[in-house]
Amino acid sequence: MRIIVTDLACRRGDRVLFAGLSLDVAAGEAVQVVGENGIGKSSLLRIVAGLAPAFAGSAKVIGVAGLLDERCALDPALALGRALEFWSGIDSGPPGKPERSHLERLGLAGLLDVPVRYLSTGQKKRAALARLLGQRAGVWLLDEPLNGLDGHAVELVEALAGEHCAAGGIAFIASHQPFRLEAMRSLRLAEFSA
Amino acid sequence: MSARIAVSLLRRDLARLLLGGRGGGALLPVLFFLAVAMLYPFAVGPDAPLLARTGGGVIWVAALLAAILPLDRLVEPDIEAGMFDQWALRGISEELVIAVRVAAHWLSFGPPLMAAALPAAALLGLEGETVRVVEIGLLAGTPGLAALGVTVAALTAGLRGGAALGGLLVIPMAVPVLIFGAGSLGTGGESGLALTAAASLVLMALAPFAGGAAVRAARG
C-alpha cells in the first residue's frame, strides 16, 4: 500500500492553494501535513481520498483508504450501536457487529444505546474512530483527528495511529495541533503555497 | 458483494423513510393526502355527481403534493453527515445509493398512498370502476414520482431553501405522470395507464444517473 502524489496543485474558487506538491508515502509510514488554517490541508486529504478533483498533477492511493473528518457519518437519530452496525454491515458483511474490543478501548461500550445526536463532540469523534477501525483500511486519512478530544483521548488516538503504522498501515494526518508519533514526517504545506 | 451492500442500504433507507423517527416517516404524507381529500368536498360543496366526476383528479393532485413532503429528508442529510463520502471511499457508487433510495422512497409512500386512496375515494364518493383505475394509475405513476423526488432532492441538496425550490421543480416535471394518470380516468382506458407507466419508467431510468451526478457535483 502506498500514497503517490505527483506535482499536485489544488484550486479553491479562483485561488490556487498549493502547487508542485510531490510525495510518496510507503507502507508503515506516517506523515503529518502542517500549516495554518485555510492553507489547504483538508483539500489535500480530500484530493488524495479521490473526493475532490486535482487542479493539476495527480494523487492516488494504492490500497483501501479510510477517511476521518469532522463529520462522523453516523445517523444522528439512531443509537450509537445501531449506527455503527450499519457500517460494519457494509464493511464486513452480516452479522455486522462492531468489534467489542475497539469500543471498550475507545470508551464507547457504555454509550451504545445513546442516540448519536446526544453525543458530545469528543464522543462523536471517538465513534467515528470506531467506524474507521471497523473498516480495516490500510491507509488512514485523518483530518484534524484531535479536534474536540480531551488529553486522554488524544493519547489514545496517537497510540492507535502508532499501532496502525507498526502493523504496516499508512497514517496521513492533517492537523494544526502537535501529533506525537514516532518517526513521523512533517509536510509543510506553506512551502508549496502559490 | 454489491447485492449485500444494496440490502444494507435499503434496510437503512427504509428504517429512516418508512418509520422515520422525528421526521414522521411515511405517516405524514399519508395524513396530508387524506386531509386534502377530506377538504375538497368542503370546498366545492356536497354535490355528489361533481365529486364523483372530479374526485379521481383530486386524488392525483393530492398524491403529487404528498410526494413532495419528504423531499428535504431524501438526500441532503446524507451529504451533510458525510455518508456519501464514506460510501465513495468504499467504492459504492452514488448511482447505486440513489437507485436504492428511489426504491425505499417509493416503498415508504407509494403503497401507503394506495391504501389511503381507498378511504379518500369513499370520502369523495367515487365509483368502483373509478377506484380501480385510480389504484392502478397510482401503482404505475408513484414510482415515477419517487424517482423524480429523489432526483430533485439530489439536485437541490446543499442549496439554501433547497426544500422549497425542490417542491417547485418537482411540480412541472411531474406533469406528464399527472396528465396520463388522471387522464386515464376520463377515458377509462388502458392506454392512459400504459403511458403513465412509460413516463414512470423513463423517470426511474434517469434518476440514478442524474441523482448520482448531482451528488458528485455537490461535493465540489
Short mmCIF file of C-alpha atoms in Angstrom, two decimals:
data_model
loop_
_atom_site.label_atom_id
_atom_site.label_comp_id
_atom_site.label_asym_id
_atom_site.label_seq_id
_atom_site.Cartn_x
_atom_site.Cartn_y
_atom_site.Cartn_z
CA MET A 1 0.00 0.00 0.00
CA ARG A 2 1.20 3.46 -0.87
CA ILE A 3 0.24 7.07 -1.43
CA ILE A 4 1.70 8.62 -4.57
CA VAL A 5 1.28 12.35 -5.14
CA THR A 6 2.83 13.80 -8.29
CA ASP A 7 3.19 17.52 -8.98
CA LEU A 8 -0.20 18.19 -7.40
CA ALA A 9 -1.94 21.56 -7.44
CA CYS A 10 -5.17 22.45 -5.71
CA ARG A 11 -7.56 25.26 -6.50
CA ARG A 12 -10.43 26.51 -4.38
CA GLY A 13 -12.60 29.04 -6.15
CA ASP A 14 -10.20 31.23 -8.14
CA ARG A 15 -7.27 30.79 -5.75
CA VAL A 16 -4.53 28.20 -6.17
CA LEU A 17 -3.81 26.95 -2.65
CA PHE A 18 -0.70 24.94 -3.38
CA ALA A 19 1.16 23.68 -6.43
CA GLY A 20 4.05 21.40 -7.35
CA LEU A 21 3.49 19.05 -4.43
CA SER A 22 5.06 15.63 -4.81
CA LEU A 23 5.04 12.98 -2.14
CA ASP A 24 5.50 9.27 -1.75
CA VAL A 25 4.33 7.53 1.39
CA ALA A 26 5.18 3.86 1.74
CA ALA A 27 3.64 1.21 3.98
CA GLY A 28 4.28 1.74 7.67
CA GLU A 29 4.98 5.45 7.31
CA ALA A 30 3.22 8.38 8.92
CA VAL A 31 3.09 11.91 7.53
CA GLN A 32 1.64 14.95 9.21
CA VAL A 33 0.54 17.81 6.98
CA VAL A 34 1.08 21.01 8.91
CA GLY A 35 0.18 24.58 8.14
CA GLU A 36 -2.12 27.36 9.20
CA ASN A 37 -5.88 27.36 8.68
CA GLY A 38 -7.01 27.65 5.10
CA ILE A 39 -3.72 26.61 3.58
CA GLY A 40 -5.30 23.53 2.02
CA LYS A 41 -4.67 20.65 4.44
CA SER A 42 -8.22 19.31 4.24
CA SER A 43 -8.33 19.88 0.49
CA LEU A 44 -5.13 17.86 0.10
CA LEU A 45 -6.66 14.99 2.07
CA ARG A 46 -9.85 15.09 0.03
CA ILE A 47 -7.88 15.04 -3.24
CA VAL A 48 -5.83 12.08 -2.01
CA ALA A 49 -9.06 10.36 -0.99
CA GLY A 50 -10.39 10.89 -4.50
CA LEU A 51 -13.28 13.02 -3.25
CA ALA A 52 -12.11 16.27 -4.84
CA PRO A 53 -10.54 16.86 -8.25
CA ALA A 54 -6.89 17.84 -8.58
CA PHE A 55 -6.30 21.16 -10.36
CA ALA A 56 -3.08 19.78 -11.83
CA GLY A 57 -0.97 16.71 -11.29
CA SER A 58 -2.30 13.56 -9.69
CA ALA A 59 -2.74 11.83 -6.37
CA LYS A 60 -3.58 8.22 -5.81
CA VAL A 61 -3.84 5.70 -3.06
CA ILE A 62 -2.83 2.11 -3.62
CA GLY A 63 -4.84 0.10 -1.14
CA VAL A 64 -8.03 0.86 0.76
CA ALA A 65 -8.39 4.37 2.12
CA GLY A 66 -10.38 5.29 5.20
CA LEU A 67 -11.26 8.89 5.98
CA LEU A 68 -11.87 10.52 9.35
CA ASP A 69 -13.01 14.12 9.14
CA GLU A 70 -15.20 16.50 11.12
CA ARG A 71 -18.36 14.65 10.09
CA CYS A 72 -18.85 11.34 11.86
CA ALA A 73 -21.12 9.85 9.12
CA LEU A 74 -23.36 8.18 11.68
CA ASP A 75 -27.15 8.55 11.63
CA PRO A 76 -28.00 11.18 14.27
CA ALA A 77 -31.35 9.62 15.14
CA LEU A 78 -30.00 6.09 15.67
CA ALA A 79 -28.48 4.67 18.82
CA LEU A 80 -24.70 4.59 18.51
CA GLY A 81 -24.60 0.78 18.44
CA ARG A 82 -27.10 0.62 15.57
CA ALA A 83 -25.35 3.40 13.64
CA LEU A 84 -22.02 1.55 13.88
CA GLU A 85 -23.69 -1.73 12.94
CA PHE A 86 -24.72 -0.19 9.63
CA TRP A 87 -21.08 0.45 8.75
CA SER A 88 -19.82 -2.89 10.00
CA GLY A 89 -22.54 -4.48 7.85
CA ILE A 90 -21.18 -2.58 4.85
CA ASP A 91 -17.53 -3.26 5.67
CA SER A 92 -17.53 -6.86 6.76
CA GLY A 93 -20.95 -8.22 5.97
CA PRO A 94 -23.52 -9.64 8.36
CA PRO A 95 -23.70 -10.37 11.23
CA GLY A 96 -22.14 -6.88 11.30
CA LYS A 97 -21.46 -6.30 14.97
CA PRO A 98 -18.88 -3.62 15.76
CA GLU A 99 -15.88 -5.15 17.45
CA ARG A 100 -16.27 -5.08 21.20
CA SER A 101 -12.56 -4.59 21.95
CA HIS A 102 -12.42 -1.41 19.84
CA LEU A 103 -15.49 0.01 21.54
CA GLU A 104 -14.16 -0.62 25.02
CA ARG A 105 -10.80 0.84 24.21
CA LEU A 106 -12.46 3.96 22.79
CA GLY A 107 -14.68 4.26 25.86
CA LEU A 108 -17.85 3.77 23.82
CA ALA A 109 -19.06 0.48 25.30
CA GLY A 110 -21.41 2.25 27.70
CA LEU A 111 -22.80 4.62 25.07
CA LEU A 112 -24.17 2.11 22.57
CA ASP A 113 -27.80 2.85 23.44
CA VAL A 114 -27.39 6.63 23.27
CA PRO A 115 -28.67 8.32 20.08
CA VAL A 116 -25.77 9.78 18.11
CA ARG A 117 -27.24 13.30 18.22
CA TYR A 118 -26.89 13.33 22.03
CA LEU A 119 -23.16 12.53 21.92
CA SER A 120 -20.63 15.25 22.65
CA THR A 121 -18.09 16.42 20.06
CA GLY A 122 -15.38 14.21 21.55
CA GLN A 123 -17.66 11.20 21.80
CA LYS A 124 -18.69 11.61 18.15
CA LYS A 125 -15.02 11.77 17.19
CA ARG A 126 -14.34 8.55 19.07
CA ALA A 127 -17.39 6.95 17.43
CA ALA A 128 -16.00 7.94 14.03
CA LEU A 129 -12.71 6.30 15.05
CA ALA A 130 -14.60 3.11 15.83
CA ARG A 131 -16.07 3.28 12.33
CA LEU A 132 -12.58 3.77 10.88
CA LEU A 133 -11.14 0.84 12.85
CA GLY A 134 -14.01 -1.38 11.70
CA GLN A 135 -13.28 -0.52 8.07
CA ARG A 136 -9.82 -2.16 8.32
CA ALA A 137 -8.46 0.29 5.77
CA GLY A 138 -4.72 0.23 5.13
CA VAL A 139 -4.43 3.95 4.51
CA TRP A 140 -5.77 6.26 7.17
CA LEU A 141 -6.55 9.80 6.09
CA LEU A 142 -7.11 11.74 9.30
CA ASP A 143 -8.40 15.31 9.03
CA GLU A 144 -7.92 17.11 12.34
CA PRO A 145 -8.27 13.88 14.32
CA LEU A 146 -7.58 15.58 17.65
CA ASN A 147 -10.26 18.28 17.45
CA GLY A 148 -12.60 18.17 20.42
CA LEU A 149 -10.75 15.39 22.24
CA ASP A 150 -9.54 15.52 25.84
CA GLY A 151 -5.97 14.72 26.84
CA HIS A 152 -6.64 11.06 27.46
CA ALA A 153 -8.38 10.59 24.12
CA VAL A 154 -5.58 12.45 22.32
CA GLU A 155 -3.07 9.91 23.66
CA LEU A 156 -5.39 7.11 22.61
CA VAL A 157 -5.63 8.39 19.03
CA GLU A 158 -1.86 8.79 18.88
CA ALA A 159 -1.42 5.25 20.18
CA LEU A 160 -3.93 3.87 17.64
CA ALA A 161 -2.15 5.64 14.78
CA GLY A 162 1.18 4.28 16.06
CA GLU A 163 -0.15 0.72 16.15
CA HIS A 164 -1.67 1.15 12.71
CA CYS A 165 1.70 2.18 11.23
CA ALA A 166 3.55 -0.54 13.15
CA ALA A 167 1.19 -3.06 11.55
CA GLY A 168 2.20 -1.79 8.12
CA GLY A 169 -0.51 0.80 7.61
CA ILE A 170 -0.16 4.38 6.47
CA ALA A 171 -1.28 7.38 8.51
CA PHE A 172 -1.69 10.62 6.59
CA ILE A 173 -2.64 13.26 9.11
CA ALA A 174 -3.73 16.84 8.62
CA SER A 175 -3.60 18.65 11.93
CA HIS A 176 -2.63 22.05 13.22
CA GLN A 177 -2.07 20.51 16.64
CA PRO A 178 1.09 18.58 17.50
CA PHE A 179 0.57 14.87 16.87
CA ARG A 180 3.06 12.72 18.73
CA LEU A 181 4.05 9.75 16.66
CA GLU A 182 7.43 8.11 16.29
CA ALA A 183 9.30 8.57 13.04
CA MET A 184 6.64 10.80 11.58
CA ARG A 185 7.48 13.04 8.68
CA SER A 186 6.17 16.57 8.54
CA LEU A 187 4.92 18.08 5.32
CA ARG A 188 4.90 21.86 5.48
CA LEU A 189 2.22 22.90 3.05
CA ALA A 190 3.34 26.54 3.24
CA GLU A 191 6.44 25.60 1.19
CA PHE A 192 4.18 24.73 -1.73
CA SER A 193 1.68 27.54 -1.46
CA ALA A 194 1.33 29.50 -4.64
CA MET B 1 -20.90 -8.10 -2.72
CA SER B 2 -22.86 -5.23 -4.21
CA ALA B 3 -26.11 -7.13 -3.56
CA ARG B 4 -25.20 -7.34 0.12
CA ILE B 5 -24.41 -3.63 0.15
CA ALA B 6 -27.66 -2.79 -1.63
CA VAL B 7 -29.58 -4.76 1.01
CA SER B 8 -27.75 -2.91 3.81
CA LEU B 9 -28.53 0.42 2.17
CA LEU B 10 -32.17 -0.49 1.60
CA ARG B 11 -32.63 -1.59 5.21
CA ARG B 12 -31.20 1.69 6.45
CA ASP B 13 -33.23 3.80 3.99
CA LEU B 14 -36.46 2.04 4.89
CA ALA B 15 -35.83 2.48 8.61
CA ARG B 16 -35.29 6.18 8.00
CA LEU B 17 -38.05 6.86 5.48
CA LEU B 18 -40.77 4.40 6.47
CA LEU B 19 -40.50 4.55 10.25
CA GLY B 20 -38.85 7.91 10.15
CA GLY B 21 -38.36 8.81 13.82
CA ARG B 22 -38.57 12.55 14.19
CA GLY B 23 -39.34 13.15 10.52
CA GLY B 24 -42.73 11.47 10.87
CA GLY B 25 -41.84 8.73 8.42
CA ALA B 26 -44.48 7.57 5.98
CA LEU B 27 -47.36 8.73 8.17
CA LEU B 28 -47.15 12.46 7.47
CA PRO B 29 -47.57 12.34 3.66
CA VAL B 30 -50.49 9.90 4.07
CA LEU B 31 -52.26 12.15 6.58
CA PHE B 32 -51.63 15.13 4.32
CA PHE B 33 -53.09 13.20 1.40
CA LEU B 34 -56.21 12.28 3.39
CA ALA B 35 -56.59 15.86 4.60
CA VAL B 36 -56.65 17.16 1.02
CA ALA B 37 -59.23 14.52 0.03
CA MET B 38 -61.30 15.48 3.06
CA LEU B 39 -61.12 19.23 2.46
CA TYR B 40 -62.13 19.10 -1.18
CA PRO B 41 -65.84 18.26 -0.59
CA PHE B 42 -65.97 21.06 1.99
CA ALA B 43 -64.62 23.49 -0.57
CA VAL B 44 -66.80 22.57 -3.60
CA GLY B 45 -69.93 21.60 -1.72
CA PRO B 46 -71.83 18.31 -1.31
CA ASP B 47 -72.59 17.83 -4.99
CA ALA B 48 -72.27 14.05 -5.37
CA PRO B 49 -72.10 13.84 -9.20
CA LEU B 50 -69.49 16.65 -9.32
CA LEU B 51 -67.39 14.97 -6.61
CA ALA B 52 -67.60 11.61 -8.33
CA ARG B 53 -66.55 13.17 -11.65
CA THR B 54 -63.60 15.24 -10.32
CA GLY B 55 -62.59 13.14 -7.29
CA GLY B 56 -60.11 10.96 -9.17
CA GLY B 57 -58.20 14.02 -10.31
CA VAL B 58 -58.16 15.39 -6.76
CA ILE B 59 -56.63 12.13 -5.54
CA TRP B 60 -53.90 12.50 -8.17
CA VAL B 61 -53.11 16.10 -7.19
CA ALA B 62 -53.09 15.14 -3.51
CA ALA B 63 -50.74 12.23 -4.24
CA LEU B 64 -48.37 14.52 -6.12
CA LEU B 65 -48.32 17.05 -3.29
CA ALA B 66 -47.85 14.32 -0.68
CA ALA B 67 -44.84 13.02 -2.63
CA ILE B 68 -43.17 16.42 -2.26
CA LEU B 69 -43.36 16.46 1.56
CA PRO B 70 -40.35 14.24 2.37
CA LEU B 71 -38.06 15.83 -0.28
CA ASP B 72 -35.67 17.50 2.18
CA ARG B 73 -35.05 14.23 4.02
CA LEU B 74 -34.14 12.23 0.93
CA VAL B 75 -30.55 13.20 0.08
CA GLU B 76 -29.38 16.29 1.92
CA PRO B 77 -28.89 14.79 5.42
CA ASP B 78 -26.58 12.10 4.00
CA ILE B 79 -24.44 14.63 2.15
CA GLU B 80 -24.19 16.77 5.27
CA ALA B 81 -23.28 13.83 7.51
CA GLY B 82 -20.53 12.74 5.11
CA MET B 83 -22.24 9.43 4.32
CA PHE B 84 -21.75 9.83 0.57
CA ASP B 85 -18.01 10.47 1.07
CA GLN B 86 -17.67 7.31 3.14
CA TRP B 87 -19.58 5.31 0.53
CA ALA B 88 -17.38 6.70 -2.24
CA LEU B 89 -14.25 5.63 -0.33
CA ARG B 90 -15.64 2.11 -0.17
CA GLY B 91 -16.24 2.08 -3.91
CA ILE B 92 -20.02 2.26 -3.53
CA SER B 93 -21.24 4.40 -6.40
CA GLU B 94 -23.62 7.31 -5.96
CA GLU B 95 -25.76 5.70 -8.66
CA LEU B 96 -26.31 2.59 -6.54
CA VAL B 97 -27.15 4.64 -3.46
CA ILE B 98 -29.64 6.77 -5.41
CA ALA B 99 -31.24 3.74 -7.10
CA VAL B 100 -31.74 2.10 -3.72
CA ARG B 101 -33.12 5.34 -2.34
CA VAL B 102 -35.69 5.58 -5.14
CA ALA B 103 -36.89 2.10 -4.20
CA ALA B 104 -37.02 2.95 -0.49
CA HIS B 105 -38.77 6.27 -1.12
CA TRP B 106 -41.38 4.55 -3.26
CA LEU B 107 -41.94 1.80 -0.69
CA SER B 108 -42.40 4.43 2.01
CA PHE B 109 -45.05 6.46 0.19
CA GLY B 110 -46.41 4.51 -2.81
CA PRO B 111 -48.18 1.57 -1.10
CA PRO B 112 -49.32 3.68 1.91
CA LEU B 113 -50.80 6.20 -0.53
CA MET B 114 -52.54 3.45 -2.46
CA ALA B 115 -54.04 2.19 0.78
CA ALA B 116 -55.07 5.71 1.80
CA ALA B 117 -56.67 6.23 -1.62
CA LEU B 118 -59.44 3.81 -0.60
CA PRO B 119 -60.82 5.92 2.29
CA ALA B 120 -60.14 9.02 0.20
CA ALA B 121 -62.23 7.54 -2.63
CA ALA B 122 -65.00 6.83 -0.15
CA LEU B 123 -64.88 10.44 1.11
CA LEU B 124 -65.25 11.66 -2.47
CA GLY B 125 -67.93 9.12 -3.34
CA LEU B 126 -66.03 7.54 -6.24
CA GLU B 127 -67.45 4.51 -8.01
CA GLY B 128 -65.83 1.09 -8.02
CA GLU B 129 -64.56 1.30 -11.59
CA THR B 130 -63.01 4.75 -10.98
CA VAL B 131 -61.33 3.49 -7.81
CA ARG B 132 -59.84 0.62 -9.77
CA VAL B 133 -58.38 2.94 -12.41
CA VAL B 134 -57.08 5.31 -9.70
CA GLU B 135 -55.36 2.45 -7.86
CA ILE B 136 -53.74 1.01 -10.99
CA GLY B 137 -52.78 4.52 -12.04
CA LEU B 138 -51.14 5.18 -8.66
CA LEU B 139 -49.29 1.88 -8.89
CA ALA B 140 -48.00 2.91 -12.31
CA GLY B 141 -47.34 6.56 -11.50
CA THR B 142 -45.95 6.71 -7.95
CA PRO B 143 -42.61 5.01 -8.83
CA GLY B 144 -42.03 7.84 -11.30
CA LEU B 145 -42.91 10.42 -8.66
CA ALA B 146 -40.49 8.71 -6.26
CA ALA B 147 -37.69 8.76 -8.86
CA LEU B 148 -38.40 12.40 -9.64
CA GLY B 149 -38.44 13.30 -5.94
CA VAL B 150 -35.06 11.69 -5.27
CA THR B 151 -33.51 13.26 -8.40
CA VAL B 152 -34.71 16.74 -7.48
CA ALA B 153 -33.68 16.23 -3.84
CA ALA B 154 -30.16 15.39 -5.04
CA LEU B 155 -30.10 18.40 -7.38
CA THR B 156 -31.19 20.86 -4.68
CA ALA B 157 -29.18 19.36 -1.79
CA GLY B 158 -26.99 21.94 -0.16
CA LEU B 159 -28.82 24.92 -1.65
CA ARG B 160 -30.35 27.44 0.68
CA GLY B 161 -34.11 26.93 0.65
CA GLY B 162 -33.49 23.72 -1.26
CA ALA B 163 -36.66 22.07 0.01
CA ALA B 164 -38.95 24.83 -1.26
CA LEU B 165 -37.08 25.02 -4.55
CA GLY B 166 -37.27 21.24 -4.84
CA GLY B 167 -41.04 21.31 -4.48
CA LEU B 168 -41.29 23.90 -7.20
CA LEU B 169 -39.06 21.86 -9.51
CA VAL B 170 -40.95 18.61 -8.99
CA ILE B 171 -44.35 20.03 -9.94
CA PRO B 172 -43.68 20.87 -13.61
CA MET B 173 -41.65 17.70 -14.16
CA ALA B 174 -44.44 15.58 -12.68
CA VAL B 175 -46.95 16.96 -15.19
CA PRO B 176 -46.60 14.05 -17.69
CA VAL B 177 -47.29 11.48 -14.97
CA LEU B 178 -50.24 13.55 -13.77
CA ILE B 179 -51.73 14.07 -17.24
CA PHE B 180 -51.54 10.40 -18.17
CA GLY B 181 -52.54 9.16 -14.71
CA ALA B 182 -55.51 11.47 -14.21
CA GLY B 183 -56.28 11.35 -17.92
CA SER B 184 -56.78 7.59 -17.79
CA LEU B 185 -59.77 8.28 -15.53
CA GLY B 186 -61.56 10.20 -18.27
CA THR B 187 -61.04 7.61 -20.96
CA GLY B 188 -61.13 4.72 -18.52
CA GLY B 189 -58.78 3.11 -20.97
CA GLU B 190 -55.61 1.16 -20.62
CA SER B 191 -53.65 3.40 -22.97
CA GLY B 192 -53.56 6.15 -20.32
CA LEU B 193 -52.29 3.73 -17.70
CA ALA B 194 -49.69 2.38 -20.11
CA LEU B 195 -48.45 5.91 -20.79
CA THR B 196 -48.34 6.63 -17.04
CA ALA B 197 -46.18 3.57 -16.57
CA ALA B 198 -44.00 4.62 -19.51
CA ALA B 199 -43.44 8.09 -18.03
CA SER B 200 -42.61 6.42 -14.71
CA LEU B 201 -40.09 4.09 -16.33
CA VAL B 202 -38.31 6.98 -18.04
CA LEU B 203 -38.04 8.85 -14.74
CA MET B 204 -36.81 5.75 -12.92
CA ALA B 205 -34.22 5.02 -15.59
CA LEU B 206 -32.85 8.56 -15.42
CA ALA B 207 -32.91 9.02 -11.65
CA PRO B 208 -29.78 7.07 -10.61
CA PHE B 209 -27.58 8.78 -13.20
CA ALA B 210 -28.96 12.31 -12.77
CA GLY B 211 -29.06 11.97 -8.99
CA GLY B 212 -25.60 10.41 -8.79
CA ALA B 213 -24.09 13.16 -10.93
CA ALA B 214 -25.83 15.78 -8.79
CA VAL B 215 -24.39 14.32 -5.58
CA ARG B 216 -20.88 14.29 -7.07
CA ALA B 217 -21.30 17.87 -8.27
CA ALA B 218 -22.44 18.96 -4.80
CA ARG B 219 -19.22 17.51 -3.36
CA GLY B 220 -17.15 20.10 -5.27
#
